[in-house]
PDB file of C-alpha atoms in Angstrom:
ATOM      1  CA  UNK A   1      -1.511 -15.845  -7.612  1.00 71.00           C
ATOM      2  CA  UNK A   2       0.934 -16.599 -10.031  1.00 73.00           C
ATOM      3  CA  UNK A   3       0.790 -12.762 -11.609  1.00 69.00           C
ATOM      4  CA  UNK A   4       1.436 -11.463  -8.218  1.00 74.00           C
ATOM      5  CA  UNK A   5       4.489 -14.249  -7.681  1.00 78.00           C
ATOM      6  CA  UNK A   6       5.732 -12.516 -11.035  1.00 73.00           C
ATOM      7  CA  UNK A   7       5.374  -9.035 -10.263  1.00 74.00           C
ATOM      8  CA  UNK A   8       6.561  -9.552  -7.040  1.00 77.00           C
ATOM      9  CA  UNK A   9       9.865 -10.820  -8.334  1.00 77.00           C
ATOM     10  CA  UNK A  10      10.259  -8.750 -10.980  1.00 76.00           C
ATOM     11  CA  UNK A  11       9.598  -5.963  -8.408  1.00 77.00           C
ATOM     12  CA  UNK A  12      12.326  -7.591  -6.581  1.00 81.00           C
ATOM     13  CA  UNK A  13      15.087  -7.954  -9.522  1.00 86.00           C
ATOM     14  CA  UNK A  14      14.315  -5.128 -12.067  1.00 82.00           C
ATOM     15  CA  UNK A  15      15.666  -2.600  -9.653  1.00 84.00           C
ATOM     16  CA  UNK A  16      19.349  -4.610  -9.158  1.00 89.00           C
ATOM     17  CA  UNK A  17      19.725  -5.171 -13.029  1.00 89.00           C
ATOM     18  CA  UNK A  18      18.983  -1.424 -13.502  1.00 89.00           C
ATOM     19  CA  UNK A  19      22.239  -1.046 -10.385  1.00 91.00           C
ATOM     20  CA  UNK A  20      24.137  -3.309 -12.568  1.00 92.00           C
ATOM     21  CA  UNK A  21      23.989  -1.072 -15.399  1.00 91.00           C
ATOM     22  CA  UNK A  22      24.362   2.298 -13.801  1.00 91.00           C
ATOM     23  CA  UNK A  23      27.794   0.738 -12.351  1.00 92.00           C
ATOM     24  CA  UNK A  24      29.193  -0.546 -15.748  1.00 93.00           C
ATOM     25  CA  UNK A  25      27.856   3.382 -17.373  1.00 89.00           C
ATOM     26  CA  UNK A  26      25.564   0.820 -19.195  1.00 89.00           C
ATOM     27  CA  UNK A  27      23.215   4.379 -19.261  1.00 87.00           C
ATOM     28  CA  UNK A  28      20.918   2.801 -21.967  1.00 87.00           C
ATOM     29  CA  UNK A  29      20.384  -0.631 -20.715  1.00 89.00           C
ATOM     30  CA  UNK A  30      19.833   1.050 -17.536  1.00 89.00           C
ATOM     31  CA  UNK A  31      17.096   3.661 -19.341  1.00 86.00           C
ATOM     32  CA  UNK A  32      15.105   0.199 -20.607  1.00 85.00           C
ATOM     33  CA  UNK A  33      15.056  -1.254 -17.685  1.00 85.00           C
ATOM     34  CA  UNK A  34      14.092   1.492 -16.097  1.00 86.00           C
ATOM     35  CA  UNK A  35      11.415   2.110 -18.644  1.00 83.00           C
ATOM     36  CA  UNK A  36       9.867  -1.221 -17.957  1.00 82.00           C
ATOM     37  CA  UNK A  37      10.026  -1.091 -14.054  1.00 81.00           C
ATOM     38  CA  UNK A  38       7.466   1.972 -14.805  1.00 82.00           C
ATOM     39  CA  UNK A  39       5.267   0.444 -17.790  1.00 75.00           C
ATOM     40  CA  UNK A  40       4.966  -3.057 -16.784  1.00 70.00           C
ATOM     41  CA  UNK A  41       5.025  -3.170 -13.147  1.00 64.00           C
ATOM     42  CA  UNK A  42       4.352  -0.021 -11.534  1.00 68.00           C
ATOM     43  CA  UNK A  43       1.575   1.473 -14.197  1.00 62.00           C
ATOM     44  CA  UNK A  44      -0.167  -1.969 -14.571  1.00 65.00           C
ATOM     45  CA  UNK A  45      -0.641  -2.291 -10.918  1.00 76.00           C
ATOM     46  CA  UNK A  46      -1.873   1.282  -9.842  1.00 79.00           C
ATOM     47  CA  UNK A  47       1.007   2.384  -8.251  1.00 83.00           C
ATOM     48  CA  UNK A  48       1.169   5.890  -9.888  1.00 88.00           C
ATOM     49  CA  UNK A  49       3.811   7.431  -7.620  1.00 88.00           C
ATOM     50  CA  UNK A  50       6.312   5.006  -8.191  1.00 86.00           C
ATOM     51  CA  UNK A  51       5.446   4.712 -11.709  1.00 87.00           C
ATOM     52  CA  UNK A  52       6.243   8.098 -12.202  1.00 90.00           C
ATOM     53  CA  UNK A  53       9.332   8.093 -10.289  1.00 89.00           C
ATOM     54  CA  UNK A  54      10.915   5.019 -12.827  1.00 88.00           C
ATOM     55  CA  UNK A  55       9.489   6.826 -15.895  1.00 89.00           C
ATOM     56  CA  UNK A  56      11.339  10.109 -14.625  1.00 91.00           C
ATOM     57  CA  UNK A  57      14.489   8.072 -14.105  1.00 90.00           C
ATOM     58  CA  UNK A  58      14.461   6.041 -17.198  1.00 90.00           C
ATOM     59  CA  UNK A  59      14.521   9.770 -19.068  1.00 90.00           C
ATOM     60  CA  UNK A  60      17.562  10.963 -17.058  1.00 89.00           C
ATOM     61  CA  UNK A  61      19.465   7.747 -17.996  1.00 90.00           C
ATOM     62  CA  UNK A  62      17.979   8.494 -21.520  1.00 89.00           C
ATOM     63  CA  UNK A  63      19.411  11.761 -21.632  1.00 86.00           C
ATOM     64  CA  UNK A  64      23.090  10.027 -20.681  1.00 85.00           C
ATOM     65  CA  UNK A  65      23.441   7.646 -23.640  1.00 84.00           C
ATOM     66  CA  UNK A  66      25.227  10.262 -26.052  1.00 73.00           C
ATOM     67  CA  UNK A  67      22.968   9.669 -29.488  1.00 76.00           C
ATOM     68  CA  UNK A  68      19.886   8.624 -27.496  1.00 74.00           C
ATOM     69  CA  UNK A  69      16.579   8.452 -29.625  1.00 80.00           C
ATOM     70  CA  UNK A  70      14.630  11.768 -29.902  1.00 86.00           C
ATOM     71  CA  UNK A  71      11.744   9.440 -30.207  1.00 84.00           C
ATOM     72  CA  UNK A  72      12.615   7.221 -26.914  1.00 86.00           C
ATOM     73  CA  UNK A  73      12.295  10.550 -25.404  1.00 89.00           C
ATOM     74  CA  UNK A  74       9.064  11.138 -26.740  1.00 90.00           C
ATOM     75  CA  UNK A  75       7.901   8.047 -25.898  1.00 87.00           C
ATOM     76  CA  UNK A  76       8.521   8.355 -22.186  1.00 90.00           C
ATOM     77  CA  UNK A  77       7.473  11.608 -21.929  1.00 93.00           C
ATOM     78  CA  UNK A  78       3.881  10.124 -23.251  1.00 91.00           C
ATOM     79  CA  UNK A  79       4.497   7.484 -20.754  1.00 89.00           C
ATOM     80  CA  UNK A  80       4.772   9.926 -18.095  1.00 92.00           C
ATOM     81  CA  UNK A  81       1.832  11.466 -19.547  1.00 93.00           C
ATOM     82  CA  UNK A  82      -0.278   8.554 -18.998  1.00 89.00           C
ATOM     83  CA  UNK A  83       0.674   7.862 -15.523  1.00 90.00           C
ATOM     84  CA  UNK A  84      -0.761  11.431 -14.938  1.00 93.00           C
ATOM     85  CA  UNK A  85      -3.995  10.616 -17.160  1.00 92.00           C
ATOM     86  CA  UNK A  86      -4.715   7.617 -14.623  1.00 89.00           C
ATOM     87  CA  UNK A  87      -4.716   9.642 -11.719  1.00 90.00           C
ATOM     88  CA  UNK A  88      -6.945  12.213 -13.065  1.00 94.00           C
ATOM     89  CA  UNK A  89      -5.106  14.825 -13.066  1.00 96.00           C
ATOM     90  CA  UNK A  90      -5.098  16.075 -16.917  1.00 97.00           C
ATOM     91  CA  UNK A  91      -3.214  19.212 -16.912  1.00 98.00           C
ATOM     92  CA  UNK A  92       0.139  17.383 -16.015  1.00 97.00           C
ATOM     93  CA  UNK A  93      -0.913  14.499 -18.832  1.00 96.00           C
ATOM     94  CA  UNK A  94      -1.571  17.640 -20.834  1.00 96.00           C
ATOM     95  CA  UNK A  95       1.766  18.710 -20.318  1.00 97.00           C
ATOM     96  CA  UNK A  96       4.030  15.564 -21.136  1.00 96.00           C
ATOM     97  CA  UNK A  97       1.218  15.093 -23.872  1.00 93.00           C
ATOM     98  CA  UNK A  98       2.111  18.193 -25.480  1.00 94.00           C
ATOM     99  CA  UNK A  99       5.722  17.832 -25.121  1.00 95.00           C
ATOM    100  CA  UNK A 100       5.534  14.398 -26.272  1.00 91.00           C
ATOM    101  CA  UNK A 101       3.763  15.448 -29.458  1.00 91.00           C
ATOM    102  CA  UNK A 102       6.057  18.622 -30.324  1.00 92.00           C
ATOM    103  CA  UNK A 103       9.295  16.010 -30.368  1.00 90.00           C
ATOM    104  CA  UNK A 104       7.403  13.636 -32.686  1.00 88.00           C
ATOM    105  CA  UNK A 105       6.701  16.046 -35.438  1.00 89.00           C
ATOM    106  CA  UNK A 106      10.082  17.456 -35.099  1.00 88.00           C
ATOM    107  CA  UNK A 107      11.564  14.325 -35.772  1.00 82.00           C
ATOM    108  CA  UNK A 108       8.704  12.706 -38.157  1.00 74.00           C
ATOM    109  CA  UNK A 109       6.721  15.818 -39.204  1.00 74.00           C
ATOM    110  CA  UNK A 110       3.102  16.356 -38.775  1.00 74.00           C
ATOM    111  CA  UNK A 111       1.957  14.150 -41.499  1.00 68.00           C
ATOM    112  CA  UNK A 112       3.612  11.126 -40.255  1.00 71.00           C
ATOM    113  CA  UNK A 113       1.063   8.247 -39.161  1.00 65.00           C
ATOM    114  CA  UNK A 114       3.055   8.405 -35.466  1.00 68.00           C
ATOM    115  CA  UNK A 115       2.507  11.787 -35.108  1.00 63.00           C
ATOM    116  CA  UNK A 116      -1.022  11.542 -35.168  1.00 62.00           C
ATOM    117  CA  UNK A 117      -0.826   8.835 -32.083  1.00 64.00           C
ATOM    118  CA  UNK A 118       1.478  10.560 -29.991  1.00 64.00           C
TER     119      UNK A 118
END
């Protein structure tokens, strides 16, 4: 009872903090926050579609902070990826999967120990 109280209000504030920082250009607080409405809350609790939707707009706020991480980007894109995986429906998980992996060993190579994860 006290999860759902907590996921309820997150559910409830995550989305006006994200607001907050789109209207001060705040594009990478925004991204994070973003990042966690589809991790945490949406992902944990089964709700794919909207999952998907927050990981998809945490990468366009990504993609507005001016030196944002290659890596971040990676990193949501395996996000994305997973989302996918949990529905069962592998070629899209495939997809982020592999674009996931070909940004990690661009940036760390193909020996790197985080390569081998992505």
């Amino acid at each position: 009872e006290v999860r759902e109280w907590c996921y309820s209000l997150c559910l409830e504030t995550m989305p006006k903090m994200v607001q907050e920082a789109i209207e001060k250009e705040d594009w990478q607080t925004a991204c994070y926050l973003q990042w966690a409405v589809g991790s945490s809350f949406y992902n944990g609790h089964g709700a794919y579609k909207q999952a998907l939707e927050a990981f998809q707009e945490a990468l366009r706020l990504l993609k507005m902070v001016s030196k944002h991480s290659e890596r971040e980007e990676a990193n949501l894109l395996g996000g994305i990826g997973h989302v996918y995986d949990s529905q069962g429906q592998y070629a899209q998980a495939l997809e982020y999967h592999m674009k996931s992996l070909a940004i990690t060993q661009a940036v760390l190579g193909e020996q790197h120990a985080s390569t081998a994860t992505s």
